[in-house]
Coordinates of C-alpha atoms and ligand atoms in Angstrom, one line a residue:
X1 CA -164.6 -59.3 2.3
X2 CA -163.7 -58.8 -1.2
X3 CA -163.5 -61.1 -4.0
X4 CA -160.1 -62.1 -3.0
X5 CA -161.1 -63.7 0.0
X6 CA -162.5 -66.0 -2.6
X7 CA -159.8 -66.3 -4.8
X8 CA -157.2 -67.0 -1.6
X9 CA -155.1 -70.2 -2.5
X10 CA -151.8 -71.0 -2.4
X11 CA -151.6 -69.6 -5.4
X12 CA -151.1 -66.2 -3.9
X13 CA -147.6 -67.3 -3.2
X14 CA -146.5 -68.3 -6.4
X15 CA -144.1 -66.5 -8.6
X16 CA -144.8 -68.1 -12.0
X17 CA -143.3 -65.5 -14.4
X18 CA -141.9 -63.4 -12.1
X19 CA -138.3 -62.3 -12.6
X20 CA -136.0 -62.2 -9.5
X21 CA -132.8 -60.3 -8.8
X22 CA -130.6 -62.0 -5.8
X23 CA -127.4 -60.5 -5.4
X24 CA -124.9 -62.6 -3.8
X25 CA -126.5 -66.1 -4.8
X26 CA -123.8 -68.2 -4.8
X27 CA -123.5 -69.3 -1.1
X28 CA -125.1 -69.1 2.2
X29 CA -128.6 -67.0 2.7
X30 CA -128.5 -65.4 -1.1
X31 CA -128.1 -69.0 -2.6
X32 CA -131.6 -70.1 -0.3
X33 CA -133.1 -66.7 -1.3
X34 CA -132.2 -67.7 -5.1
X35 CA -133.3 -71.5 -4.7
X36 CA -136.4 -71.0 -3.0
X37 CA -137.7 -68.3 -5.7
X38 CA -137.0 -70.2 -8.4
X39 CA -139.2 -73.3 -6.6
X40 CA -141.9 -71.1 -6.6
X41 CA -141.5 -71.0 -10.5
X42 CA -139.4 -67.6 -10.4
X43 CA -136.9 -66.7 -13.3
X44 CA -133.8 -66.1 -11.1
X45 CA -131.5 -63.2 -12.1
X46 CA -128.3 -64.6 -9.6
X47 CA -125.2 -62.2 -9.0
X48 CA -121.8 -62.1 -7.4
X49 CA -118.5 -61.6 -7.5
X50 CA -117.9 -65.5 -7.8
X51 CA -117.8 -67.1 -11.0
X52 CA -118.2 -70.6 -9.4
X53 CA -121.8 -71.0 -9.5
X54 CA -121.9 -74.7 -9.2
X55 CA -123.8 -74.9 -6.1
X56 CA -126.8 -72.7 -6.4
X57 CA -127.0 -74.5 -10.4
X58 CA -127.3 -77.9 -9.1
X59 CA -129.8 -76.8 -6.4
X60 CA -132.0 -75.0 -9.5
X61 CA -131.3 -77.2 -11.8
X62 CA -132.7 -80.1 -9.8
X63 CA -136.1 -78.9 -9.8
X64 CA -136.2 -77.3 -13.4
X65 CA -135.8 -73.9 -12.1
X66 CA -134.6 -71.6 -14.4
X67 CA -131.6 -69.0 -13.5
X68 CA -129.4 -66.7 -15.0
X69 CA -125.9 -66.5 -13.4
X70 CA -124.4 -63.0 -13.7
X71 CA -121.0 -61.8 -12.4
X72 CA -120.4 -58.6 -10.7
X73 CA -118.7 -56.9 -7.9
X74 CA -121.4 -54.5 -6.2
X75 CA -118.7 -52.5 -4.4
X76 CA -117.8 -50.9 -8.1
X77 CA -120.6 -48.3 -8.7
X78 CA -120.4 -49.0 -12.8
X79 CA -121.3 -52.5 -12.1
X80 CA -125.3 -51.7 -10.8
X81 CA -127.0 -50.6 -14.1
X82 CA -125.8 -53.3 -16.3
X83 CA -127.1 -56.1 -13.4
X84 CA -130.7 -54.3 -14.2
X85 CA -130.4 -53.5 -18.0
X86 CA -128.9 -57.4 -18.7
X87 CA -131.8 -58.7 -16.4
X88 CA -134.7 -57.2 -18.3
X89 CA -133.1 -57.6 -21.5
X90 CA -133.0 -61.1 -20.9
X91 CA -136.2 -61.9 -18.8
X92 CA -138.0 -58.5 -19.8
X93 CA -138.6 -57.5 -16.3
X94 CA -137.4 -57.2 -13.0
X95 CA -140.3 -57.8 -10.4
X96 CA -138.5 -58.8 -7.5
X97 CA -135.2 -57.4 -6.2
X98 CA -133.5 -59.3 -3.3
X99 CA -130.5 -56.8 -1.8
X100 CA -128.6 -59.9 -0.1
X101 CA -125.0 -58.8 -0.9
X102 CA -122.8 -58.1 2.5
X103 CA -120.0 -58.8 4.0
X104 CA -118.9 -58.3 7.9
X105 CA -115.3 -57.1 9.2
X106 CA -114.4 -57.6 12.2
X107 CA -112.1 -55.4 14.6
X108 CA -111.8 -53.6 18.0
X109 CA -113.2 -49.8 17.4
X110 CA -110.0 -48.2 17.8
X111 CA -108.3 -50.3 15.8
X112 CA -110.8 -50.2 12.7
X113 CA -109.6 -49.0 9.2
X114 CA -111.2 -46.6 6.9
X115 CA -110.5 -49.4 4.3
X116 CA -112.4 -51.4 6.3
X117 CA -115.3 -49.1 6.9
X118 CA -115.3 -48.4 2.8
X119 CA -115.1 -51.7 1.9
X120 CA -118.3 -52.5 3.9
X121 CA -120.5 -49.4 3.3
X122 CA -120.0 -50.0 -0.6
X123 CA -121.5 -53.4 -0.7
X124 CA -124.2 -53.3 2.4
X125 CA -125.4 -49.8 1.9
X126 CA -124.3 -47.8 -1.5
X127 CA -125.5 -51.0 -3.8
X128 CA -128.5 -51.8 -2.0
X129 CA -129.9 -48.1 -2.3
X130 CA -128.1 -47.6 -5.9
X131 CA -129.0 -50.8 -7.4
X132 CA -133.1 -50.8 -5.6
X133 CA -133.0 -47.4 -7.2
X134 CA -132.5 -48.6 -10.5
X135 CA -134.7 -51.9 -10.1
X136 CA -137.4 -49.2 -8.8
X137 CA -137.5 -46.8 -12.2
X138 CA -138.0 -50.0 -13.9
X139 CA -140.6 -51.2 -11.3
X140 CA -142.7 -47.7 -11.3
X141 CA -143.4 -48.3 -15.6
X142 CA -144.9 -51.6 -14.7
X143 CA -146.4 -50.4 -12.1
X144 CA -145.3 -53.2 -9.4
X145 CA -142.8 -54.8 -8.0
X146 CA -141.0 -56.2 -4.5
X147 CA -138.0 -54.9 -2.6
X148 CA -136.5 -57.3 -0.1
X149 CA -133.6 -56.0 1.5
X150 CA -131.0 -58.1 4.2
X151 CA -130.8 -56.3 7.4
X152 CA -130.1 -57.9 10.3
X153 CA -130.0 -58.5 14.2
X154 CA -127.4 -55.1 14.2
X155 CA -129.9 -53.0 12.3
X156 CA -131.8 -53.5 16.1
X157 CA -128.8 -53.8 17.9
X158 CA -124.8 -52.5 18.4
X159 CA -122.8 -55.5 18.5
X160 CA -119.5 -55.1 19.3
X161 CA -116.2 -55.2 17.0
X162 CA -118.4 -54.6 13.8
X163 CA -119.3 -50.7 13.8
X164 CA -119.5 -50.2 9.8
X165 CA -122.0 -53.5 9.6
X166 CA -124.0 -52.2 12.7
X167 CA -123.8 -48.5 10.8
X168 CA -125.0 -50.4 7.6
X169 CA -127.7 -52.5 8.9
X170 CA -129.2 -49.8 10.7
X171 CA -129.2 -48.0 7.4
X172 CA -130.6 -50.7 5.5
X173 CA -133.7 -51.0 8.2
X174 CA -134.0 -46.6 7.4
X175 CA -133.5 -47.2 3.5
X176 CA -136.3 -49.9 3.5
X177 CA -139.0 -47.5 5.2
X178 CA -138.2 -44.7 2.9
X179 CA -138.5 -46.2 -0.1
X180 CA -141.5 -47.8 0.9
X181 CA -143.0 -44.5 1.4
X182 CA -142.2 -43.4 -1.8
X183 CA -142.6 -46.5 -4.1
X184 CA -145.9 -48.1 -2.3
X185 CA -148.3 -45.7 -4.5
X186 CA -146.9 -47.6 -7.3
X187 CA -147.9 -51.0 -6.1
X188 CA -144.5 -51.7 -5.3
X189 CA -144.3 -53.2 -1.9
X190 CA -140.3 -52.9 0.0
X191 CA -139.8 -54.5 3.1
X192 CA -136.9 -56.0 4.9
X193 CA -135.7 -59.5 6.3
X194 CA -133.7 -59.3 9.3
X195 CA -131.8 -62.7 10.0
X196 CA -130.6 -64.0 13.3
X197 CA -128.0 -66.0 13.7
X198 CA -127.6 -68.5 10.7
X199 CA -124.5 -70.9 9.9
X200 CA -122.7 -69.4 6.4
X201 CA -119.2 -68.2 5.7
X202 CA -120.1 -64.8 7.0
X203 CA -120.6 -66.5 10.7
X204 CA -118.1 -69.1 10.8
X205 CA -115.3 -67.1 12.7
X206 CA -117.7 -66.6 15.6
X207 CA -119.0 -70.4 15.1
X208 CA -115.3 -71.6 15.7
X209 CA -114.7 -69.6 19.1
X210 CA -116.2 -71.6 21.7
X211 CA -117.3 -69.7 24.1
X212 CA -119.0 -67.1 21.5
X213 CA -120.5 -69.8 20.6
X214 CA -121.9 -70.9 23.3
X215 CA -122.6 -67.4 24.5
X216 CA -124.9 -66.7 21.2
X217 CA -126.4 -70.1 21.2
X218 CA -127.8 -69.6 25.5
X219 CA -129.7 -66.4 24.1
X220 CA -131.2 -68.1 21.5
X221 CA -134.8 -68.9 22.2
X222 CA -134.7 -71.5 19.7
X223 CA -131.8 -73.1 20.7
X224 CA -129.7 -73.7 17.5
X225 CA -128.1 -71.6 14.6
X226 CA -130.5 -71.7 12.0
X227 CA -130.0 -73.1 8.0
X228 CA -130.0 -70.7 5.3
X229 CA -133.1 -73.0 4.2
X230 CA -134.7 -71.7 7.8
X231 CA -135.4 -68.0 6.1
X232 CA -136.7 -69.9 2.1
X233 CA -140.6 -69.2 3.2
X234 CA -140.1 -66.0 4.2
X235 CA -138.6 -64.5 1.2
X236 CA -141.0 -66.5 -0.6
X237 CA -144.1 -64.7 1.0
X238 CA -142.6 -61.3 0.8
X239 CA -141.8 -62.1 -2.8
X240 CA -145.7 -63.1 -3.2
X241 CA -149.1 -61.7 -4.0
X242 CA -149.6 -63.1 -0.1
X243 CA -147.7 -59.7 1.0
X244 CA -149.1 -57.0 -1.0
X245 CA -150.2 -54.8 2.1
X246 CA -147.0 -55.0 3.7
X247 CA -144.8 -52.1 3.6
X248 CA -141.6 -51.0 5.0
X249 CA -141.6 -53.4 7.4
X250 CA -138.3 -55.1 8.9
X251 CA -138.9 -59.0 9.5
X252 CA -136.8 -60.6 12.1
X253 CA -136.3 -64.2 11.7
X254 CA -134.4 -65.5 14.7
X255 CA -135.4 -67.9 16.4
X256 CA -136.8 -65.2 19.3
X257 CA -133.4 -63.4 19.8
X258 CA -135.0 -60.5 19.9
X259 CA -137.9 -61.2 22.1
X260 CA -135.4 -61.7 24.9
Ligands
NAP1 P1 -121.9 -65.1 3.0 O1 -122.1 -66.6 2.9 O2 -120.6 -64.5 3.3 O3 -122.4 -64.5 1.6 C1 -122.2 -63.2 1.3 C2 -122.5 -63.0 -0.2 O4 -122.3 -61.6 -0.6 C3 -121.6 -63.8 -1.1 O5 -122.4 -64.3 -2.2 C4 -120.6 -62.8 -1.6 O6 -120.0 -63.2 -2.8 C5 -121.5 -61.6 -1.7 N1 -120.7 -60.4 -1.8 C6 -119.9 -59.9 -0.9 N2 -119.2 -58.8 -1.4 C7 -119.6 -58.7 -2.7 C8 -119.3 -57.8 -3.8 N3 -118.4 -56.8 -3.6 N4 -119.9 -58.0 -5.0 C9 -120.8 -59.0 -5.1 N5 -121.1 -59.9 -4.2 C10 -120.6 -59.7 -3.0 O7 -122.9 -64.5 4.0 P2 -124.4 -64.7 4.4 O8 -124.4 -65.0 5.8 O9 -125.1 -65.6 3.4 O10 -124.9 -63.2 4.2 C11 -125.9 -62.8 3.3 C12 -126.6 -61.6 3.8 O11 -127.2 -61.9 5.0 C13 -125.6 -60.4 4.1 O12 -126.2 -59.2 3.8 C14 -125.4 -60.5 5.6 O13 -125.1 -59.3 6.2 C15 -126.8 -60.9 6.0 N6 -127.0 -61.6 7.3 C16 -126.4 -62.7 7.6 C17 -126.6 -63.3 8.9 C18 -126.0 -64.6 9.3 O14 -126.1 -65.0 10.5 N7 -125.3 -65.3 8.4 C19 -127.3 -62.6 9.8 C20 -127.9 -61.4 9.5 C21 -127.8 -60.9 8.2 P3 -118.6 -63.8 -2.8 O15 -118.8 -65.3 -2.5 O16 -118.1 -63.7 -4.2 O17 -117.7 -63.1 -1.8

């Protein structure tokens, strides 16, 4: 072994000044992602669309993190290169990029609408590849950096009702191994998290029909819906010095759905 078996310490998963885009940070999994890196000593670089960021400030606030709350909507193209250019001009860097943005519609296939199908491909698909695009030009001059991007049980999977967030997810899971590929020569490491079934807004209307419910909860190995706390270790580590040889790799985190 090397010298790093020496220097191995819980140390490798700090993020002491390291700068952290999370889109989507002010509720559900991108306000756990956002909390949990700045914990780990992260500056936090937090978009959305919602300028009520009270939530994710008292959760950073109460440890002394230290965020920056930024407001855009990711499904309008001009939006992606001011979230980079504001975050380095204000932090200096960007060496972590969390694509956590998304949103679900739900309707029988015959019935969906190409609204519907636009709405979702903008934010789930053409901001996660336009805005790791940019966070990877500035990534390659430094010469490192992480790419975590939100997929999910439908980038494994077809689900029913949701064909543009199955299209998308499965897209994320195929953007994630191609720009590993391309960026990992460059130390930059991009790998994916793939959520099971966690209680946010984006799940409530299938945690509210019974017998979905209780359908989804009967495959669940684990036996429960998980807390958007359930996933803060795991973007922590892919954040982290602790995940430097991993590459294009989607991680599910589901309480064993998938090993049914
Ligand atoms: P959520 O509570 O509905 O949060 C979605 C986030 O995306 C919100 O912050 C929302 O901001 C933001 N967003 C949506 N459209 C946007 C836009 N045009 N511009 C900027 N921000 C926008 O859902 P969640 O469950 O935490 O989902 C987070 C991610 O995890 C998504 O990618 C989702 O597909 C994925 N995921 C979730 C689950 C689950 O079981 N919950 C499972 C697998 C994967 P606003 O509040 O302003 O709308």
């Amino acid at each position: 072994m090397n010298e790093k078996a020496v220097d191995f310490s819980l140390d490798f998963f700090s993020l002491k000044g390291k700068t952290a885009i999370v889109t989507g940070a002010n509720t559900g999994l991108g306000q756990a992602y956002a909390v949990a890196l700045a914990k780990v000593g992260a500056n936090v670089f937090a978009v959305s669309r919602e300028i009520d960021w009270t939530d994710t400030k008292a959760l950073i606030d109460h440890d002394g993190g230290n965020a920056t709350y930024y407001e855009a909507d990711l499904s309008d193209r001009s939006s992606i290169q001011g979230i980079v250019d504001t975050c380095v001009e204000t932090y200096g860097s960007v060496d972590i990029l969390v694509n956590n943005a998304g949103l679900i519609k739900r309707n029988p296939l015959l019935e969906f609408k190409v609204e519907d199908w636009d709405s979702v491909m903008a934010v789930n698909l053409d901001a996660v590849y336009l805005l790791s695009q940019a966070c990877a030009k500035v990534m390659v001059e430094q010469g490192s950096g992480k790419i975590i991007n939100i997929a999910s049980m439908l980038s494994f999977q077809g689900g029913k009702f949701i064909p543009p967030y199955t299209a998308s997810k499965h897209a994320v899971a195929g953007l994630t191994k191609s720009f590993a590929n391309e960026l990992a020569h460059h130390g930059i490491q991009v790998n994916a998290i793939a959520p099971g079934y966690i209680a946010t807004n984006n799940t409530a209307p299938i945690r509210a029909d019974e017998k979905r419910n209780a359908e989804i909860l009967a495959r669940i190995p684990a036996g429960y819906w998980a807390d958007p706390s359930d996933l803060m270790g795991t973007v922590v580590f892919l954040s982290s010095r602790a995940s430097d040889y991993m590459n294009g790799h989607v991680l599910a985190v589901d309480g064993g759905w998938l090993a049914r």
